[in-house]
Amino acid sequence: MAKHVDYYLSLNSPWAYLASKRFEAIAKKHGADVTIWPVDFGAVFAVSGGFPLPKRSPQRQAYRMMELKRWRDHLGIKITLEPKFFPADEAPAARCVIALREQGRMADAIKLAHAVLAALWAEEKNTGDPATLKAIIAGCGLDADAVLAAGAAPETAAKREAYTKHAIAESVFGAPFFVIDGERFWGQDRLDFVDRKLAS
């Protein structure tokens, strides 16, 4: 029986971007069933002791930048360390991902989420801009107008709130976050353990 992974992420997170394609490959290798949860980490941080980047201490901000450089070099993944449009307004893109998920199109939802992350961190695009988001959706081979319309529906915004409450209830506190059989894994640097868990 295939393993199931609950996959929580922020569409603004450089760590989620660094994990994205590697996680896809791991899930594919093991034939894992993945459910994506694009949630509001501002709300998650508020109840889990986390802080948005501008509110973190200078020491933590400096260390974050050092770690991003280390992982960029270690993984050989293209990333703009200080992209022009970070943080982007991720809500419109997140709602489009949710709309696809709610339509049962999980693979398309994951593909779009990862395309948004790459656009922000590798291509320095403003993923919160409607025209840019439309182009990203179309670039995934999807009907951009239909996806944007579904993402703009009030019930989709309500779903994002519900997803966020679910994440909090599941003790999620950072991105990316993976839950497999009740075991939790936080961060792109835990993907080796995700791989081992799916292999077990």
mmCIF file of C-alpha atoms in Angstrom:
data_model
loop_
_atom_site.group_PDB
_atom_site.id
_atom_site.type_symbol
_atom_site.label_atom_id
_atom_site.label_comp_id
_atom_site.label_asym_id
_atom_site.label_seq_id
_atom_site.Cartn_x
_atom_site.Cartn_y
_atom_site.Cartn_z
ATOM 1 C CA MET A 1 0.000 0.000 0.000
ATOM 2 C CA ALA A 2 1.365 3.416 -1.001
ATOM 3 C CA LYS A 3 2.377 5.786 1.754
ATOM 4 C CA HIS A 4 0.508 9.054 2.159
ATOM 5 C CA VAL A 5 2.243 12.396 2.741
ATOM 6 C CA ASP A 6 0.551 15.548 3.995
ATOM 7 C CA TYR A 7 2.669 18.325 2.517
ATOM 8 C CA TYR A 8 2.385 21.785 4.100
ATOM 9 C CA LEU A 9 4.086 24.767 2.528
ATOM 10 C CA SER A 10 4.232 28.513 2.086
ATOM 11 C CA LEU A 11 4.453 29.867 -1.445
ATOM 12 C CA ASN A 12 6.898 32.491 -0.120
ATOM 13 C CA SER A 13 9.362 30.097 1.501
ATOM 14 C CA PRO A 14 12.872 29.684 0.029
ATOM 15 C CA TRP A 15 13.142 26.433 1.963
ATOM 16 C CA ALA A 16 9.970 25.119 0.325
ATOM 17 C CA TYR A 17 11.479 26.109 -3.030
ATOM 18 C CA LEU A 18 14.739 24.273 -2.291
ATOM 19 C CA ALA A 19 12.725 21.196 -1.292
ATOM 20 C CA SER A 20 10.149 21.248 -4.080
ATOM 21 C CA LYS A 21 11.690 19.254 -6.921
ATOM 22 C CA ARG A 22 13.620 16.984 -4.558
ATOM 23 C CA PHE A 23 10.431 16.101 -2.690
ATOM 24 C CA GLU A 24 8.642 15.461 -5.985
ATOM 25 C CA ALA A 25 11.366 12.987 -6.941
ATOM 26 C CA ILE A 26 11.243 11.223 -3.567
ATOM 27 C CA ALA A 27 7.448 10.908 -3.652
ATOM 28 C CA LYS A 28 7.568 9.568 -7.214
ATOM 29 C CA LYS A 29 10.282 7.052 -6.344
ATOM 30 C CA HIS A 30 8.136 5.546 -3.615
ATOM 31 C CA GLY A 31 4.797 5.930 -5.388
ATOM 32 C CA ALA A 32 3.604 8.077 -2.482
ATOM 33 C CA ASP A 33 0.207 9.733 -2.461
ATOM 34 C CA VAL A 34 0.640 13.431 -1.636
ATOM 35 C CA THR A 35 -1.900 15.930 -0.317
ATOM 36 C CA ILE A 36 -0.776 19.539 -0.587
ATOM 37 C CA TRP A 37 -1.729 22.119 2.039
ATOM 38 C CA PRO A 38 -0.812 25.719 1.095
ATOM 39 C CA VAL A 39 -1.496 27.472 4.396
ATOM 40 C CA ASP A 40 -1.139 30.911 5.958
ATOM 41 C CA PHE A 41 2.049 30.702 7.975
ATOM 42 C CA GLY A 42 1.483 34.167 9.394
ATOM 43 C CA ALA A 43 -1.425 32.660 11.318
ATOM 44 C CA VAL A 44 0.608 29.517 12.087
ATOM 45 C CA PHE A 45 3.518 31.546 13.489
ATOM 46 C CA ALA A 46 1.141 33.537 15.681
ATOM 47 C CA VAL A 47 0.251 30.425 17.679
ATOM 48 C CA SER A 48 3.494 28.425 17.393
ATOM 49 C CA GLY A 49 6.116 30.913 18.530
ATOM 50 C CA GLY A 50 7.483 31.740 15.090
ATOM 51 C CA PHE A 51 8.159 35.178 13.659
ATOM 52 C CA PRO A 52 7.966 36.538 10.123
ATOM 53 C CA LEU A 53 11.414 37.361 8.754
ATOM 54 C CA PRO A 54 11.381 41.144 9.397
ATOM 55 C CA LYS A 55 10.625 40.549 13.082
ATOM 56 C CA ARG A 56 13.471 38.079 13.643
ATOM 57 C CA SER A 57 16.637 39.190 15.384
ATOM 58 C CA PRO A 58 19.563 40.410 13.251
ATOM 59 C CA GLN A 59 21.529 37.336 14.318
ATOM 60 C CA ARG A 60 18.849 34.974 13.043
ATOM 61 C CA GLN A 61 18.421 36.910 9.801
ATOM 62 C CA ALA A 62 22.167 36.788 9.147
ATOM 63 C CA TYR A 63 22.323 33.070 9.869
ATOM 64 C CA ARG A 64 19.366 32.415 7.555
ATOM 65 C CA MET A 65 21.229 34.103 4.707
ATOM 66 C CA MET A 66 24.365 32.059 5.436
ATOM 67 C CA GLU A 67 22.348 28.841 5.396
ATOM 68 C CA LEU A 68 20.649 29.757 2.117
ATOM 69 C CA LYS A 69 24.090 30.249 0.536
ATOM 70 C CA ARG A 70 25.310 26.936 1.947
ATOM 71 C CA TRP A 71 22.333 25.002 0.650
ATOM 72 C CA ARG A 72 22.402 26.770 -2.722
ATOM 73 C CA ASP A 73 26.005 25.703 -3.192
ATOM 74 C CA HIS A 74 25.500 22.224 -1.756
ATOM 75 C CA LEU A 75 22.456 21.426 -3.884
ATOM 76 C CA GLY A 76 23.471 23.358 -6.985
ATOM 77 C CA ILE A 77 19.989 24.868 -7.205
ATOM 78 C CA LYS A 78 19.558 28.317 -8.713
ATOM 79 C CA ILE A 79 18.134 30.722 -6.152
ATOM 80 C CA THR A 80 18.091 34.509 -5.807
ATOM 81 C CA LEU A 81 18.993 35.102 -2.185
ATOM 82 C CA GLU A 82 17.181 38.429 -1.914
ATOM 83 C CA PRO A 83 14.520 38.463 -4.634
ATOM 84 C CA LYS A 84 13.043 41.810 -5.564
ATOM 85 C CA PHE A 85 9.440 40.780 -4.862
ATOM 86 C CA PHE A 86 9.890 38.894 -1.578
ATOM 87 C CA PRO A 87 7.649 38.602 0.295
ATOM 88 C CA ALA A 88 5.023 38.429 -2.423
ATOM 89 C CA ASP A 89 1.300 38.404 -1.754
ATOM 90 C CA GLU A 90 0.943 34.634 -1.799
ATOM 91 C CA ALA A 91 -2.803 34.476 -1.110
ATOM 92 C CA PRO A 92 -3.999 34.597 -4.764
ATOM 93 C CA ALA A 93 -1.591 31.844 -5.838
ATOM 94 C CA ALA A 94 -2.363 29.755 -2.756
ATOM 95 C CA ARG A 95 -6.084 29.987 -3.502
ATOM 96 C CA CYS A 96 -5.465 28.823 -7.078
ATOM 97 C CA VAL A 97 -3.540 25.829 -5.764
ATOM 98 C CA ILE A 98 -6.379 25.112 -3.349
ATOM 99 C CA ALA A 99 -8.959 25.380 -6.139
ATOM 100 C CA LEU A 100 -7.113 22.728 -8.146
ATOM 101 C CA ARG A 101 -6.797 20.517 -5.086
ATOM 102 C CA GLU A 102 -10.504 20.835 -4.346
ATOM 103 C CA GLN A 103 -11.257 19.771 -7.918
ATOM 104 C CA GLY A 104 -9.301 16.566 -7.277
ATOM 105 C CA ARG A 105 -6.406 17.725 -9.457
ATOM 106 C CA MET A 106 -3.646 17.148 -6.915
ATOM 107 C CA ALA A 107 -0.821 16.763 -9.438
ATOM 108 C CA ASP A 108 -1.777 20.076 -11.061
ATOM 109 C CA ALA A 109 -2.006 21.741 -7.646
ATOM 110 C CA ILE A 110 1.512 20.598 -6.733
ATOM 111 C CA LYS A 111 2.860 21.555 -10.162
ATOM 112 C CA LEU A 112 1.446 25.073 -9.818
ATOM 113 C CA ALA A 113 2.709 25.536 -6.262
ATOM 114 C CA HIS A 114 6.221 24.570 -7.314
ATOM 115 C CA ALA A 115 6.059 26.803 -10.396
ATOM 116 C CA VAL A 116 5.093 29.755 -8.193
ATOM 117 C CA LEU A 117 8.027 29.070 -5.865
ATOM 118 C CA ALA A 118 10.437 28.848 -8.806
ATOM 119 C CA ALA A 119 9.074 32.059 -10.311
ATOM 120 C CA LEU A 120 9.677 33.952 -7.063
ATOM 121 C CA TRP A 121 13.051 32.480 -6.060
ATOM 122 C CA ALA A 122 14.726 31.558 -9.357
ATOM 123 C CA GLU A 123 13.150 33.948 -11.862
ATOM 124 C CA GLU A 124 12.565 36.998 -9.631
ATOM 125 C CA LYS A 125 8.962 37.410 -10.689
ATOM 126 C CA ASN A 126 6.228 39.107 -8.675
ATOM 127 C CA THR A 127 4.035 36.092 -8.009
ATOM 128 C CA GLY A 128 1.442 38.281 -6.293
ATOM 129 C CA ASP A 129 0.826 40.243 -9.498
ATOM 130 C CA PRO A 130 -2.338 39.021 -11.289
ATOM 131 C CA ALA A 131 -0.847 39.123 -14.792
ATOM 132 C CA THR A 132 2.293 37.329 -13.649
ATOM 133 C CA LEU A 133 0.281 34.693 -11.828
ATOM 134 C CA LYS A 134 -1.864 34.172 -14.916
ATOM 135 C CA ALA A 135 1.261 33.579 -16.996
ATOM 136 C CA ILE A 136 2.631 31.096 -14.439
ATOM 137 C CA ILE A 137 -0.635 29.145 -14.477
ATOM 138 C CA ALA A 138 -0.661 29.097 -18.290
ATOM 139 C CA GLY A 139 2.971 27.986 -18.253
ATOM 140 C CA CYS A 140 1.862 24.902 -16.331
ATOM 141 C CA GLY A 141 -0.417 23.999 -19.240
ATOM 142 C CA LEU A 142 -3.549 24.946 -17.305
ATOM 143 C CA ASP A 143 -6.559 27.074 -18.241
ATOM 144 C CA ALA A 144 -5.447 30.260 -16.483
ATOM 145 C CA ASP A 145 -8.779 32.047 -16.615
ATOM 146 C CA ALA A 146 -10.641 29.056 -15.176
ATOM 147 C CA VAL A 147 -8.074 28.506 -12.418
ATOM 148 C CA LEU A 148 -8.029 32.194 -11.460
ATOM 149 C CA ALA A 149 -11.827 32.298 -11.354
ATOM 150 C CA ALA A 150 -11.954 29.226 -9.119
ATOM 151 C CA GLY A 151 -9.235 30.689 -6.900
ATOM 152 C CA ALA A 152 -11.146 33.952 -6.503
ATOM 153 C CA ALA A 153 -14.328 32.248 -5.290
ATOM 154 C CA PRO A 154 -15.228 33.074 -1.655
ATOM 155 C CA GLU A 155 -15.420 29.400 -0.740
ATOM 156 C CA THR A 156 -11.790 28.963 -1.799
ATOM 157 C CA ALA A 157 -10.641 31.685 0.605
ATOM 158 C CA ALA A 158 -12.635 29.924 3.324
ATOM 159 C CA LYS A 159 -10.845 26.682 2.454
ATOM 160 C CA ARG A 160 -7.467 28.350 2.996
ATOM 161 C CA GLU A 161 -8.582 29.407 6.468
ATOM 162 C CA ALA A 162 -9.768 25.862 7.159
ATOM 163 C CA TYR A 163 -6.470 24.406 5.868
ATOM 164 C CA THR A 164 -4.560 26.751 8.173
ATOM 165 C CA LYS A 165 -6.610 25.698 11.204
ATOM 166 C CA HIS A 166 -5.995 22.078 10.258
ATOM 167 C CA ALA A 167 -2.242 22.713 10.050
ATOM 168 C CA ILE A 168 -2.257 24.279 13.515
ATOM 169 C CA ALA A 169 -4.228 21.328 14.887
ATOM 170 C CA GLU A 170 -1.630 18.991 13.349
ATOM 171 C CA SER A 171 1.216 20.830 15.152
ATOM 172 C CA VAL A 172 2.672 22.258 11.943
ATOM 173 C CA PHE A 173 4.914 25.250 12.665
ATOM 174 C CA GLY A 174 7.227 25.785 9.669
ATOM 175 C CA ALA A 175 7.602 25.233 5.941
ATOM 176 C CA PRO A 176 8.026 22.882 4.275
ATOM 177 C CA PHE A 177 6.454 20.388 6.658
ATOM 178 C CA PHE A 178 5.712 16.728 5.949
ATOM 179 C CA VAL A 179 3.510 14.345 7.948
ATOM 180 C CA ILE A 180 3.686 10.601 7.236
ATOM 181 C CA ASP A 181 1.786 8.127 9.415
ATOM 182 C CA GLY A 182 1.674 10.714 12.195
ATOM 183 C CA GLU A 183 5.440 11.313 12.081
ATOM 184 C CA ARG A 184 6.442 14.924 11.459
ATOM 185 C CA PHE A 185 9.362 16.261 9.426
ATOM 186 C CA TRP A 186 10.169 19.976 9.297
ATOM 187 C CA GLY A 187 12.416 21.519 6.689
ATOM 188 C CA GLN A 188 14.078 20.787 3.377
ATOM 189 C CA ASP A 189 17.045 19.424 5.322
ATOM 190 C CA ARG A 190 14.871 16.548 6.577
ATOM 191 C CA LEU A 191 14.130 15.108 3.146
ATOM 192 C CA ASP A 192 16.573 12.237 3.703
ATOM 193 C CA PHE A 193 14.415 11.172 6.640
ATOM 194 C CA VAL A 194 11.259 11.582 4.529
ATOM 195 C CA ASP A 195 12.877 9.291 1.957
ATOM 196 C CA ARG A 196 13.730 6.702 4.629
ATOM 197 C CA LYS A 197 10.247 6.832 6.106
ATOM 198 C CA LEU A 198 8.627 6.241 2.719
ATOM 199 C CA ALA A 199 11.019 3.352 2.083
ATOM 200 C CA SER A 200 10.217 1.648 5.386
#
